[in-house]
CSV table of C-alpha atoms in Angstrom, one decimal:
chain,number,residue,atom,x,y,z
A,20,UNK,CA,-68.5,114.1,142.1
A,21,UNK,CA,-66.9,112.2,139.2
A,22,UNK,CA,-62.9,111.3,140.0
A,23,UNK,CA,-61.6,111.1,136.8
A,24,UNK,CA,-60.8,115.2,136.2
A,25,UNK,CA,-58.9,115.2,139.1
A,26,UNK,CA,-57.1,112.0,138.6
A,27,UNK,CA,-55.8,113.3,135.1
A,28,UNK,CA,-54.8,116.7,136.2
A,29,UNK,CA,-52.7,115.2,138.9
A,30,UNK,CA,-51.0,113.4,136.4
A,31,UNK,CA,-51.0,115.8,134.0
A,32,UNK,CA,-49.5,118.3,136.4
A,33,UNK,CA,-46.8,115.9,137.4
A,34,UNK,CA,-45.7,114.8,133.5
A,35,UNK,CA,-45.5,118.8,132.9
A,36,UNK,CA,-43.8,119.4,135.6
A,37,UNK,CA,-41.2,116.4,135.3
A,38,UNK,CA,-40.8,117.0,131.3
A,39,UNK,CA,-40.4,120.6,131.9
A,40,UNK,CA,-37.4,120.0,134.0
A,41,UNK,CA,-35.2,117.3,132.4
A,42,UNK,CA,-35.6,118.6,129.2
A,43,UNK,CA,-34.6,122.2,130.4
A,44,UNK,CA,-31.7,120.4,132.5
A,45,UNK,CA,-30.4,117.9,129.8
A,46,UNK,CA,-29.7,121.2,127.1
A,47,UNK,CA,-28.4,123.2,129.8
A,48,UNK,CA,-26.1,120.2,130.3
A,49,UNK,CA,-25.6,119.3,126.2
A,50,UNK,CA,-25.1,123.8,125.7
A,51,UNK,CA,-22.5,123.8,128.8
A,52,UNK,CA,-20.4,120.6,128.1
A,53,UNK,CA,-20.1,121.6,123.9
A,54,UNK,CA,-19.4,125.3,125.2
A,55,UNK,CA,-16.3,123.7,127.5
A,56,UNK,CA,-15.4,121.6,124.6
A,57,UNK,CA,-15.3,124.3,122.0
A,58,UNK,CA,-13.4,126.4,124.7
A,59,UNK,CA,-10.3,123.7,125.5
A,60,UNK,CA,-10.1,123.3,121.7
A,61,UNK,CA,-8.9,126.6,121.4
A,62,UNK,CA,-5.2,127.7,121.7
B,20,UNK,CA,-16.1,108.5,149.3
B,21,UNK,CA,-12.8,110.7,148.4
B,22,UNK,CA,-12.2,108.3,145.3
B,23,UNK,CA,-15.1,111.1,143.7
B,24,UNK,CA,-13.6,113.5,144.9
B,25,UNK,CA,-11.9,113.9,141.8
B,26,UNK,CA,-14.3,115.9,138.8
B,27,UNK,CA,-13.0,114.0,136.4
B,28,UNK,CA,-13.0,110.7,137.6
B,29,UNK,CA,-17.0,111.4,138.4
B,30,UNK,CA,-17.6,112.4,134.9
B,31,UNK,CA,-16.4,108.7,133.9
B,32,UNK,CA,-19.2,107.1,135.7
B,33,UNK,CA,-21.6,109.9,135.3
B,34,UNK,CA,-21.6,110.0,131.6
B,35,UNK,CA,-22.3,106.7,130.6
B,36,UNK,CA,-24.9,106.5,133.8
B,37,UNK,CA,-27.0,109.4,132.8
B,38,UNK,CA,-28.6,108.2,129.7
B,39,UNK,CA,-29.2,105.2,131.1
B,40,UNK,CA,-31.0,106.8,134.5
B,41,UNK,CA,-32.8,108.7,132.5
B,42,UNK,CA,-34.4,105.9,130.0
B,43,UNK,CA,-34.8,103.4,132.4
B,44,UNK,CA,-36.7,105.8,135.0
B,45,UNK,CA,-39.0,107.1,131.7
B,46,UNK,CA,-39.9,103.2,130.9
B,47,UNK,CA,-40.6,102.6,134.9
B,48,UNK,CA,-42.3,105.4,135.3
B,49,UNK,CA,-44.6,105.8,132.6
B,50,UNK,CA,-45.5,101.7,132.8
B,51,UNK,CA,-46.1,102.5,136.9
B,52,UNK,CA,-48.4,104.8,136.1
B,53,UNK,CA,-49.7,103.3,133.1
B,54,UNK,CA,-50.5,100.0,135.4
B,55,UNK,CA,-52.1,102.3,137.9
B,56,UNK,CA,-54.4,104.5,136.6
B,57,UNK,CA,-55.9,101.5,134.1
B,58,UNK,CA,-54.9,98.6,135.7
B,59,UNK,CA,-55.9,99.3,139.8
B,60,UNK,CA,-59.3,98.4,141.3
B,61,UNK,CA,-61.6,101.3,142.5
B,62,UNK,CA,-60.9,101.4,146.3
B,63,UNK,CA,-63.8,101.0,148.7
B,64,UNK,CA,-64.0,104.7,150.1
B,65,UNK,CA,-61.7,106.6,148.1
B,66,UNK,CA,-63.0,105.4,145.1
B,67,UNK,CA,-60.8,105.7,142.1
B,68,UNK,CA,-59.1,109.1,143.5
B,69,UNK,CA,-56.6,106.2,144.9
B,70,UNK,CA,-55.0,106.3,141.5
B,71,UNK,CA,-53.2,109.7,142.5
B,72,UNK,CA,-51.3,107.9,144.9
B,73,UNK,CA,-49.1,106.9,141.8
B,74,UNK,CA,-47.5,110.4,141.6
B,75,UNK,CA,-48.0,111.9,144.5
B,76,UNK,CA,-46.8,109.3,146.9
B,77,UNK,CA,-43.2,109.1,144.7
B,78,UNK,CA,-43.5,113.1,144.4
B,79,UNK,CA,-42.9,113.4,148.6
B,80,UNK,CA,-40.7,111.0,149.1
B,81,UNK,CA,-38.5,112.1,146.8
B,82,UNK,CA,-39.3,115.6,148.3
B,83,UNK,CA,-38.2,115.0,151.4
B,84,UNK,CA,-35.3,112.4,150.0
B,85,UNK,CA,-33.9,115.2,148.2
B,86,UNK,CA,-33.5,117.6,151.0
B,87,UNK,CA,-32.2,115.0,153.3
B,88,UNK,CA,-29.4,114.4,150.5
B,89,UNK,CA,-28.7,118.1,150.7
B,90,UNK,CA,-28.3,118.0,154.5
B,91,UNK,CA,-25.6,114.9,153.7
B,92,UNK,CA,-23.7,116.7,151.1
B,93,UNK,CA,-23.8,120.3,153.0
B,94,UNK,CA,-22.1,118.2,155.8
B,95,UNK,CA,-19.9,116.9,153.8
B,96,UNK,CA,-18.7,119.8,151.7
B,97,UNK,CA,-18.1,121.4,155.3
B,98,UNK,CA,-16.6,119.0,157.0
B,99,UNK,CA,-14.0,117.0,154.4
B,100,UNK,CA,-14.3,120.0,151.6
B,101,UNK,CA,-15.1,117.3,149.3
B,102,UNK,CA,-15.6,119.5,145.8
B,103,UNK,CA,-18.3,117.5,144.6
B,104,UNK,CA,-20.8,117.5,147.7
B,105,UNK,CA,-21.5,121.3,147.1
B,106,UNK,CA,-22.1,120.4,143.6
B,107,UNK,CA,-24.3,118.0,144.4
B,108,UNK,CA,-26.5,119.7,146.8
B,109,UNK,CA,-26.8,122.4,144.4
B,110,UNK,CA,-28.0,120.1,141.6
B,111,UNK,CA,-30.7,118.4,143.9
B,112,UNK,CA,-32.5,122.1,145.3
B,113,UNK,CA,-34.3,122.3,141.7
B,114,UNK,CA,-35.7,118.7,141.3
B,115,UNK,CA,-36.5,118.5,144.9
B,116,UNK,CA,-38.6,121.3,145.2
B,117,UNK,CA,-40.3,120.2,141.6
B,118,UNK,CA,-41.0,117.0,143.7
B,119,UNK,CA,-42.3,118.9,146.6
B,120,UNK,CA,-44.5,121.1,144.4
B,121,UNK,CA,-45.5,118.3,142.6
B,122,UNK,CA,-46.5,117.0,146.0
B,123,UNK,CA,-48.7,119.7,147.2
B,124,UNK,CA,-50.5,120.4,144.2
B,125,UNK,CA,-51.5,116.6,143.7
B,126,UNK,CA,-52.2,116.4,147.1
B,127,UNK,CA,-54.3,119.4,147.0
B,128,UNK,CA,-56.4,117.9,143.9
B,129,UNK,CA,-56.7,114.7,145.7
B,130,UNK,CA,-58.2,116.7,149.1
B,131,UNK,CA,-61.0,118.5,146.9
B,132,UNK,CA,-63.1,115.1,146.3
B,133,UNK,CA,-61.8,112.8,149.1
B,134,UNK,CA,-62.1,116.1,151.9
B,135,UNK,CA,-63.9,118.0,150.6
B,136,UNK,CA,-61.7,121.1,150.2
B,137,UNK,CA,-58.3,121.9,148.5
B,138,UNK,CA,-56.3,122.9,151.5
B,139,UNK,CA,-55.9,122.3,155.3
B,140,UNK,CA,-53.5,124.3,157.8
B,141,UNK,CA,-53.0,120.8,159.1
B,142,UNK,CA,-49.4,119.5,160.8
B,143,UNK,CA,-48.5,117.2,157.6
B,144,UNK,CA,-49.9,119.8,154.7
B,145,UNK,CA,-48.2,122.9,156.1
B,146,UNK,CA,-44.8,120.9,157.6
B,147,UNK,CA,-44.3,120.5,153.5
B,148,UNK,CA,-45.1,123.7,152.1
B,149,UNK,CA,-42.6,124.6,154.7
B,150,UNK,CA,-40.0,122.2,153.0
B,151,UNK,CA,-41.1,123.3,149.5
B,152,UNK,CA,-40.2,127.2,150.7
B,153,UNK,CA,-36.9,126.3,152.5
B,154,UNK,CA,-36.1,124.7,148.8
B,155,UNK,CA,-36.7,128.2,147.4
B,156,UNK,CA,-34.6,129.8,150.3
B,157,UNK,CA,-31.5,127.4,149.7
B,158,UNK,CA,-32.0,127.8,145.8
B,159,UNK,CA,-31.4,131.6,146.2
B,160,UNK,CA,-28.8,131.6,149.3
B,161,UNK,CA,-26.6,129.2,147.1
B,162,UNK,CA,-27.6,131.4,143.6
B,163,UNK,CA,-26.3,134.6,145.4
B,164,UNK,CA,-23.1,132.8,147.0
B,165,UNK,CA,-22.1,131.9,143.7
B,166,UNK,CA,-22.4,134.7,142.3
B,167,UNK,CA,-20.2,136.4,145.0
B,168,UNK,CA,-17.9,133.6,143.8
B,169,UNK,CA,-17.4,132.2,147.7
B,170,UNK,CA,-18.0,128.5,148.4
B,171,UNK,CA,-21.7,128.9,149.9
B,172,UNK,CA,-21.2,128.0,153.4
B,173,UNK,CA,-24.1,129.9,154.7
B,174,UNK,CA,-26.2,127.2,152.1
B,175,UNK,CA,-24.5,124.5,153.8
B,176,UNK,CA,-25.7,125.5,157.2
B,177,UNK,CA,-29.0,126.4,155.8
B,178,UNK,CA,-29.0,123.0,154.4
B,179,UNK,CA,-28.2,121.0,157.5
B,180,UNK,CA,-30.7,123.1,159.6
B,181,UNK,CA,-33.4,122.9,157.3
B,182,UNK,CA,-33.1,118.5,157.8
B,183,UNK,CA,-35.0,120.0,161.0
B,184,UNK,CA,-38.5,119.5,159.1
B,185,UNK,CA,-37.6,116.2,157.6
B,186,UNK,CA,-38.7,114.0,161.0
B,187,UNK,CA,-41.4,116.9,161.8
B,188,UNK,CA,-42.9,116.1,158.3
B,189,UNK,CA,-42.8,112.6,158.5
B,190,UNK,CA,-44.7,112.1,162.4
B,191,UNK,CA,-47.0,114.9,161.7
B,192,UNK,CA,-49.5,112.6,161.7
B,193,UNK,CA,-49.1,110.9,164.7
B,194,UNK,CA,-48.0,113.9,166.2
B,195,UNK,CA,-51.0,116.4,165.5
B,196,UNK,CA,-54.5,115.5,164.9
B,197,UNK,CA,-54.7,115.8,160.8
B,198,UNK,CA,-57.4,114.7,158.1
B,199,UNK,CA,-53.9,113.1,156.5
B,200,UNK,CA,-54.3,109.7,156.9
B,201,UNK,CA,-51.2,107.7,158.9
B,202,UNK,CA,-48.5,106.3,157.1
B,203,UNK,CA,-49.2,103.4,155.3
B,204,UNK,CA,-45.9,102.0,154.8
B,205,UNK,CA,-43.7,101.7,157.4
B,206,UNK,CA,-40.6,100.0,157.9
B,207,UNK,CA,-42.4,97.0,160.0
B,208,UNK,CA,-44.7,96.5,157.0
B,209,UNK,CA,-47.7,98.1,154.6
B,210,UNK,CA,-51.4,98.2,154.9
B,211,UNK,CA,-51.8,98.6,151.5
B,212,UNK,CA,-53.3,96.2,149.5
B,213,UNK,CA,-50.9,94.5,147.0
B,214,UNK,CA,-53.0,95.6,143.8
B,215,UNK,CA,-51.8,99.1,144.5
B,216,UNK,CA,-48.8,98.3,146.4
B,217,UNK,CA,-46.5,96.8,144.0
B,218,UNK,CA,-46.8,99.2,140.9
B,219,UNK,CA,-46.6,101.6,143.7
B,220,UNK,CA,-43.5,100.4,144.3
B,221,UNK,CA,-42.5,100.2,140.5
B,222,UNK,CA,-43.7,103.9,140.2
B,223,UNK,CA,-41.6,105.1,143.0
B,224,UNK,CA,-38.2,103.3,141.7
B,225,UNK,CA,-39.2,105.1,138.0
B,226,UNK,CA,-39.3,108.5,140.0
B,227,UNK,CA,-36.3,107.8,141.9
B,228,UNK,CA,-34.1,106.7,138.6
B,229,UNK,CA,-36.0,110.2,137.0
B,230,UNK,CA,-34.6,112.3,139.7
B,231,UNK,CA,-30.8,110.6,139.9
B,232,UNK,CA,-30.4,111.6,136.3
B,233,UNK,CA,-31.9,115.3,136.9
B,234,UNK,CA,-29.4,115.3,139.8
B,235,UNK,CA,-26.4,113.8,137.2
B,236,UNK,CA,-27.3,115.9,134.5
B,237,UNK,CA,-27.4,119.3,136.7
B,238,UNK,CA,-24.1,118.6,137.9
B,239,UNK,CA,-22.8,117.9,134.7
B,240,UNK,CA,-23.8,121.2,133.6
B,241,UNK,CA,-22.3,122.3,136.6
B,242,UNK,CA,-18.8,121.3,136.5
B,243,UNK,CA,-19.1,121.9,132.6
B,244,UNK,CA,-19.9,126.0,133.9
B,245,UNK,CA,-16.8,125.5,136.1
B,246,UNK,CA,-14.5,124.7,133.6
B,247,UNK,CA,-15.3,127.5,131.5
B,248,UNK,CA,-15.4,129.8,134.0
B,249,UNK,CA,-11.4,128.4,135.0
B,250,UNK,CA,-10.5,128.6,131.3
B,251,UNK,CA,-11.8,131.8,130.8
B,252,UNK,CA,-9.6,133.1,133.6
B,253,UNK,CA,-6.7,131.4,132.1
B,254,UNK,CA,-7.4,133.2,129.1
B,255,UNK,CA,-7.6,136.6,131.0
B,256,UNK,CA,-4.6,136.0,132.3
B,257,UNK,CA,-2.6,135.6,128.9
């Protein structure tokens, strides 16, 4: 049974999986801190 | 530890910190597994499914870190009311139970050509799908206690009893007869050769730097959501 398929989906899975997440969590953090920006700017 | 207390004190350090968490742990991690999957010998029985180790190795500890961190901040958050530990326990539920998915699933592709099938109902395989599903558990108790606007004590608890599976996950497999191998690395020592061992180790500090800016960034966003949620109430008020 050659290894290398499952040697690349593993990683493949995990670089998905990790990328998915901080980029998701970094512009939910960049949308949230420029939204409580904008709002203490206001009167 | 109440010097953090204070939100706005955190942000100091946590602003400058995050983008450089987050850079470092993408250069350790992608040289780590770089390194491992070109630059590792084929191992004598597992042949070069040993390269797997690389993510799935940082994926559980970091698994089972994170959940251990949750039990610390839950008893925390109950015991001294310290405002952050709640938010903090909060912003670890989603990457740790990323890792622990990550975890099984690589794990699962690893058993297929080393075992010979994708799952077991063994002690160590099914003590952290439990973890991965007390993850989703404590992800929704503390969603809907938000929600209600109360300061999710029932998570907290959850939390702390949930720590439960942390030791029954780790001596699984000296506890119950399982087709996962023993821990290799143990606090007296490793019985892994050092080709594999050290950018193991690089791998799991890349991980680890990965996750601490996840954890940053989601509080952040956070106590960013929790200062307009105060400001819009002041603005209600007027």
């Amino acid at each position: 049974m050659p290894h290398a398929p499952f040697i690349i989906a593993s990683f493949a899975v995990t670089g998905v999986g990790i990328s998915w997440l901080l980029i998701s969590s970094y512009l939910a953090m960049r949308r949230a801190e420029a939204s409580a920006d904008e709002l203490r700017q206001q009167p | 530890m109440h010097r953090f207390a204070n939100p706005a004190r955190f942000l100091r350090i946590a602003k400058p910190l995050t983008p450089w968490l987050l850079w470092m742990g993408i250069a350790l991690t992608l040289g780590a597994c770089l390194w491992g999957a070109f630059f590792t010998p084929t191992e004598r029985l597992m042949g070069d499914t040993v390269k797997i180790i690389f993510v799935h190795v940082p994926a559980a500890w970091l698994g089972m870190g994170g959940w251990t961190g949750i039990a610390i901040a839950s008893i925390i958050q109950l015991v001294w009311r310290h405002p952050l530990a709640g938010v903090s326990a909060r912003a670890i539920a989603v990457p740790g139970a990323t890792f622990a998915a990550i975890c099984l699933i690589t794990g699962s592709i690893w058993g297929r050509p080393t075992w010979g099938t994708w799952w077991v109902w063994d002690g160590r395989l099914t003590s952290m799908l439990v973890l991965f599903f007390l993850y989703l558990g404590y992800i929704a108790l503390s969603n809907a206690s938000s929600e209600k606007g109360d300061t999710s004590r029932v998570a907290d608890v959850f939390g702390i009893i949930g720590a439960v599976n942390i030791p029954i996950i780790n001596r699984s497999v000296i506890w119950w007869e399982s087709q996962h191998q023993k821990a290799s690395i143990t606090l007296g020592g490793s019985s892994i050769d050092q080709a594999y061992l050290v950018p193991l180790f690089v791998s799991v500090a890349g991980f680890s730097l990965l996750f601490g800016a996840l954890v940053l960034m989601r509080m952040r966003t956070a106590l960013a959501e929790m200062r307009i949620e105060a400001r819009m109430r002041r603005m209600a008020d007027y």
